[in-house]
PDB file of C-alpha atoms in Angstrom:
ATOM      1  CA  MET A   1     -53.461-110.328  51.114  1.00 45.00           C
ATOM      2  CA  MET A   2     -55.422-108.013  53.348  1.00 53.00           C
ATOM      3  CA  MET A   3     -54.175-108.482  56.885  1.00 52.00           C
ATOM      4  CA  PRO A   4     -56.624-108.261  59.757  1.00 53.00           C
ATOM      5  CA  SER A   5     -56.592-105.251  62.038  1.00 56.00           C
ATOM      6  CA  HIS A   6     -54.992-105.462  65.457  1.00 61.00           C
ATOM      7  CA  THR A   7     -58.381-105.788  67.150  1.00 75.00           C
ATOM      8  CA  VAL A   8     -59.825-108.674  65.129  1.00 87.00           C
ATOM      9  CA  ARG A   9     -59.976-112.176  66.624  1.00 92.00           C
ATOM     10  CA  ILE A  10     -57.819-114.742  64.826  1.00 94.00           C
ATOM     11  CA  LEU A  11     -58.677-118.378  65.514  1.00 94.00           C
ATOM     12  CA  VAL A  12     -56.698-121.376  64.266  1.00 94.00           C
ATOM     13  CA  ALA A  13     -58.568-124.661  63.901  1.00 93.00           C
ATOM     14  CA  THR A  14     -56.166-127.195  65.376  1.00 89.00           C
ATOM     15  CA  GLN A  15     -57.559-130.214  63.475  1.00 91.00           C
ATOM     16  CA  PRO A  16     -56.645-130.566  59.782  1.00 93.00           C
ATOM     17  CA  VAL A  17     -59.605-130.038  57.436  1.00 93.00           C
ATOM     18  CA  ASP A  18     -60.537-131.368  54.008  1.00 94.00           C
ATOM     19  CA  PHE A  19     -59.051-128.770  51.652  1.00 94.00           C
ATOM     20  CA  ARG A  20     -61.660-129.526  48.998  1.00 94.00           C
ATOM     21  CA  LYS A  21     -64.061-127.455  51.134  1.00 94.00           C
ATOM     22  CA  GLY A  22     -64.876-124.003  49.803  1.00 94.00           C
ATOM     23  CA  HIS A  23     -66.453-120.942  51.405  1.00 95.00           C
ATOM     24  CA  ASP A  24     -69.710-122.629  52.427  1.00 96.00           C
ATOM     25  CA  GLY A  25     -68.072-125.848  53.631  1.00 96.00           C
ATOM     26  CA  LEU A  26     -65.605-123.985  55.827  1.00 97.00           C
ATOM     27  CA  ALA A  27     -68.339-121.679  57.170  1.00 97.00           C
ATOM     28  CA  ALA A  28     -70.400-124.759  58.103  1.00 96.00           C
ATOM     29  CA  LEU A  29     -67.331-126.238  59.812  1.00 95.00           C
ATOM     30  CA  VAL A  30     -66.851-123.007  61.793  1.00 95.00           C
ATOM     31  CA  GLN A  31     -70.427-123.329  63.068  1.00 96.00           C
ATOM     32  CA  SER A  32     -70.536-127.074  63.721  1.00 93.00           C
ATOM     33  CA  ALA A  33     -67.008-127.999  64.857  1.00 90.00           C
ATOM     34  CA  LEU A  34     -65.675-124.718  66.236  1.00 91.00           C
ATOM     35  CA  LYS A  35     -69.008-123.465  67.656  1.00 94.00           C
ATOM     36  CA  GLU A  36     -68.318-119.970  66.285  1.00 95.00           C
ATOM     37  CA  ASP A  37     -70.232-117.573  64.028  1.00 97.00           C
ATOM     38  CA  PRO A  38     -68.406-117.236  60.676  1.00 96.00           C
ATOM     39  CA  PHE A  39     -70.115-113.901  59.957  1.00 96.00           C
ATOM     40  CA  THR A  40     -68.630-111.764  62.759  1.00 94.00           C
ATOM     41  CA  GLY A  41     -65.357-110.697  61.103  1.00 93.00           C
ATOM     42  CA  THR A  42     -63.287-113.231  63.058  1.00 95.00           C
ATOM     43  CA  VAL A  43     -60.459-114.632  60.921  1.00 95.00           C
ATOM     44  CA  PHE A  44     -60.464-118.437  60.827  1.00 96.00           C
ATOM     45  CA  VAL A  45     -57.266-120.229  59.835  1.00 96.00           C
ATOM     46  CA  PHE A  46     -57.397-123.853  58.666  1.00 96.00           C
ATOM     47  CA  ARG A  47     -54.638-126.339  57.975  1.00 94.00           C
ATOM     48  CA  ALA A  48     -54.510-129.248  55.588  1.00 93.00           C
ATOM     49  CA  LYS A  49     -53.143-132.677  56.495  1.00 92.00           C
ATOM     50  CA  ARG A  50     -50.035-131.576  54.633  1.00 90.00           C
ATOM     51  CA  ALA A  51     -48.465-128.894  56.815  1.00 91.00           C
ATOM     52  CA  ASP A  52     -47.474-126.751  53.818  1.00 94.00           C
ATOM     53  CA  ARG A  53     -51.012-125.448  53.152  1.00 95.00           C
ATOM     54  CA  LEU A  54     -53.428-123.088  54.881  1.00 96.00           C
ATOM     55  CA  LYS A  55     -56.790-121.505  54.162  1.00 97.00           C
ATOM     56  CA  ILE A  56     -58.171-118.362  55.727  1.00 96.00           C
ATOM     57  CA  LEU A  57     -61.874-117.538  55.934  1.00 97.00           C
ATOM     58  CA  PHE A  58     -63.461-114.313  57.154  1.00 96.00           C
ATOM     59  CA  TRP A  59     -66.535-112.156  56.634  1.00 95.00           C
ATOM     60  CA  ASP A  60     -65.670-108.654  55.391  1.00 93.00           C
ATOM     61  CA  GLY A  61     -69.150-107.193  55.834  1.00 93.00           C
ATOM     62  CA  SER A  62     -70.369-107.948  52.313  1.00 94.00           C
ATOM     63  CA  GLY A  63     -69.245-111.531  51.712  1.00 95.00           C
ATOM     64  CA  LEU A  64     -67.079-114.439  52.791  1.00 96.00           C
ATOM     65  CA  VAL A  65     -63.421-114.065  51.826  1.00 96.00           C
ATOM     66  CA  MET A  66     -61.262-117.159  51.452  1.00 96.00           C
ATOM     67  CA  ALA A  67     -57.512-117.174  50.868  1.00 96.00           C
ATOM     68  CA  TYR A  68     -55.300-120.190  50.191  1.00 95.00           C
ATOM     69  CA  LYS A  69     -51.536-120.378  50.598  1.00 95.00           C
ATOM     70  CA  ARG A  70     -49.079-123.169  49.860  1.00 95.00           C
ATOM     71  CA  LEU A  71     -45.439-122.905  50.884  1.00 94.00           C
ATOM     72  CA  GLU A  72     -43.056-124.166  48.233  1.00 93.00           C
ATOM     73  CA  GLU A  73     -39.928-125.195  50.145  1.00 90.00           C
ATOM     74  CA  THR A  74     -40.968-125.572  53.765  1.00 91.00           C
ATOM     75  CA  ALA A  75     -43.989-126.209  55.996  1.00 91.00           C
ATOM     76  CA  PHE A  76     -46.010-124.016  58.302  1.00 91.00           C
ATOM     77  CA  ILE A  77     -45.416-124.435  62.020  1.00 89.00           C
ATOM     78  CA  TRP A  78     -48.781-125.476  63.431  1.00 88.00           C
ATOM     79  CA  PRO A  79     -50.129-125.873  66.958  1.00 82.00           C
ATOM     80  CA  ALA A  80     -50.454-129.439  68.223  1.00 81.00           C
ATOM     81  CA  ILE A  81     -53.312-131.339  66.576  1.00 78.00           C
ATOM     82  CA  ARG A  82     -56.205-131.566  69.024  1.00 78.00           C
ATOM     83  CA  ASP A  83     -59.860-130.630  69.081  1.00 77.00           C
ATOM     84  CA  GLY A  84     -60.828-126.992  69.232  1.00 81.00           C
ATOM     85  CA  VAL A  85     -59.243-123.699  68.317  1.00 88.00           C
ATOM     86  CA  MET A  86     -56.299-121.587  69.355  1.00 90.00           C
ATOM     87  CA  THR A  87     -56.145-117.795  69.356  1.00 91.00           C
ATOM     88  CA  LEU A  88     -53.262-115.948  67.700  1.00 90.00           C
ATOM     89  CA  ASN A  89     -52.514-112.243  67.899  1.00 88.00           C
ATOM     90  CA  ARG A  90     -51.847-110.315  64.686  1.00 88.00           C
ATOM     91  CA  ALA A  91     -48.065-110.557  64.947  1.00 87.00           C
ATOM     92  CA  GLN A  92     -48.255-114.329  65.451  1.00 89.00           C
ATOM     93  CA  PHE A  93     -50.695-114.632  62.535  1.00 91.00           C
ATOM     94  CA  GLU A  94     -48.380-112.649  60.250  1.00 91.00           C
ATOM     95  CA  ALA A  95     -45.450-114.867  61.243  1.00 91.00           C
ATOM     96  CA  LEU A  96     -47.491-118.036  60.618  1.00 91.00           C
ATOM     97  CA  PHE A  97     -48.680-116.710  57.246  1.00 92.00           C
ATOM     98  CA  ALA A  98     -45.071-115.926  56.260  1.00 91.00           C
ATOM     99  CA  GLY A  99     -43.967-119.450  57.184  1.00 91.00           C
ATOM    100  CA  LEU A 100     -42.072-118.298  60.278  1.00 91.00           C
ATOM    101  CA  ASP A 101     -42.176-119.757  63.782  1.00 89.00           C
ATOM    102  CA  TRP A 102     -45.119-117.846  65.282  1.00 89.00           C
ATOM    103  CA  ARG A 103     -44.343-119.303  68.730  1.00 87.00           C
ATOM    104  CA  ARG A 104     -41.361-116.957  69.015  1.00 86.00           C
ATOM    105  CA  VAL A 105     -43.418-113.816  68.332  1.00 82.00           C
ATOM    106  CA  ARG A 106     -44.701-111.673  71.158  1.00 74.00           C
ATOM    107  CA  SER A 107     -46.737-108.508  70.794  1.00 67.00           C
ATOM    108  CA  LEU A 108     -45.436-105.363  72.381  1.00 66.00           C
ATOM    109  CA  ASP A 109     -47.723-104.027  75.066  1.00 68.00           C
ATOM    110  CA  ALA A 110     -48.166-100.404  74.031  1.00 68.00           C
ATOM    111  CA  ARG A 111     -50.146 -98.056  76.190  1.00 74.00           C
ATOM    112  CA  ARG A 112     -52.519 -95.657  74.526  1.00 74.00           C
ATOM    113  CA  PRO A 113     -50.869 -92.242  74.515  1.00 78.00           C
ATOM    114  CA  ALA A 114     -52.294 -89.591  76.797  1.00 79.00           C
ATOM    115  CA  ALA A 115     -54.076 -86.745  75.051  1.00 74.00           C
ATOM    116  CA  ALA A 116     -51.941 -83.651  74.557  1.00 64.00           C
ATOM    117  CA  GLU A 117     -53.005 -80.801  76.794  1.00 59.00           C
TER     118      GLU A 117
END
């Protein structure tokens, strides 16, 4: 799985979606329900009604990429079900994708190093 860079937006749809939807169906959902543009490089994360499944959709510059993951012995920890989206940082996304509790993950605030003189 190609992980997004640290600067990419990662949005989690908080409502479960119909997992029969493919690339086009999820892209249409991004536009209609989330009011976002699916072709900007933003990573969209979707959950099924069963908490053990997720789909990821993003535009890589040449096409829509969709990934599907099902956990075998546990469930993903999801945000509360409500309308809208929630933003995750990369560390939280990686924890969610691994099946860990993303709520316990905090990014380190690193300052850009000063140029050497």
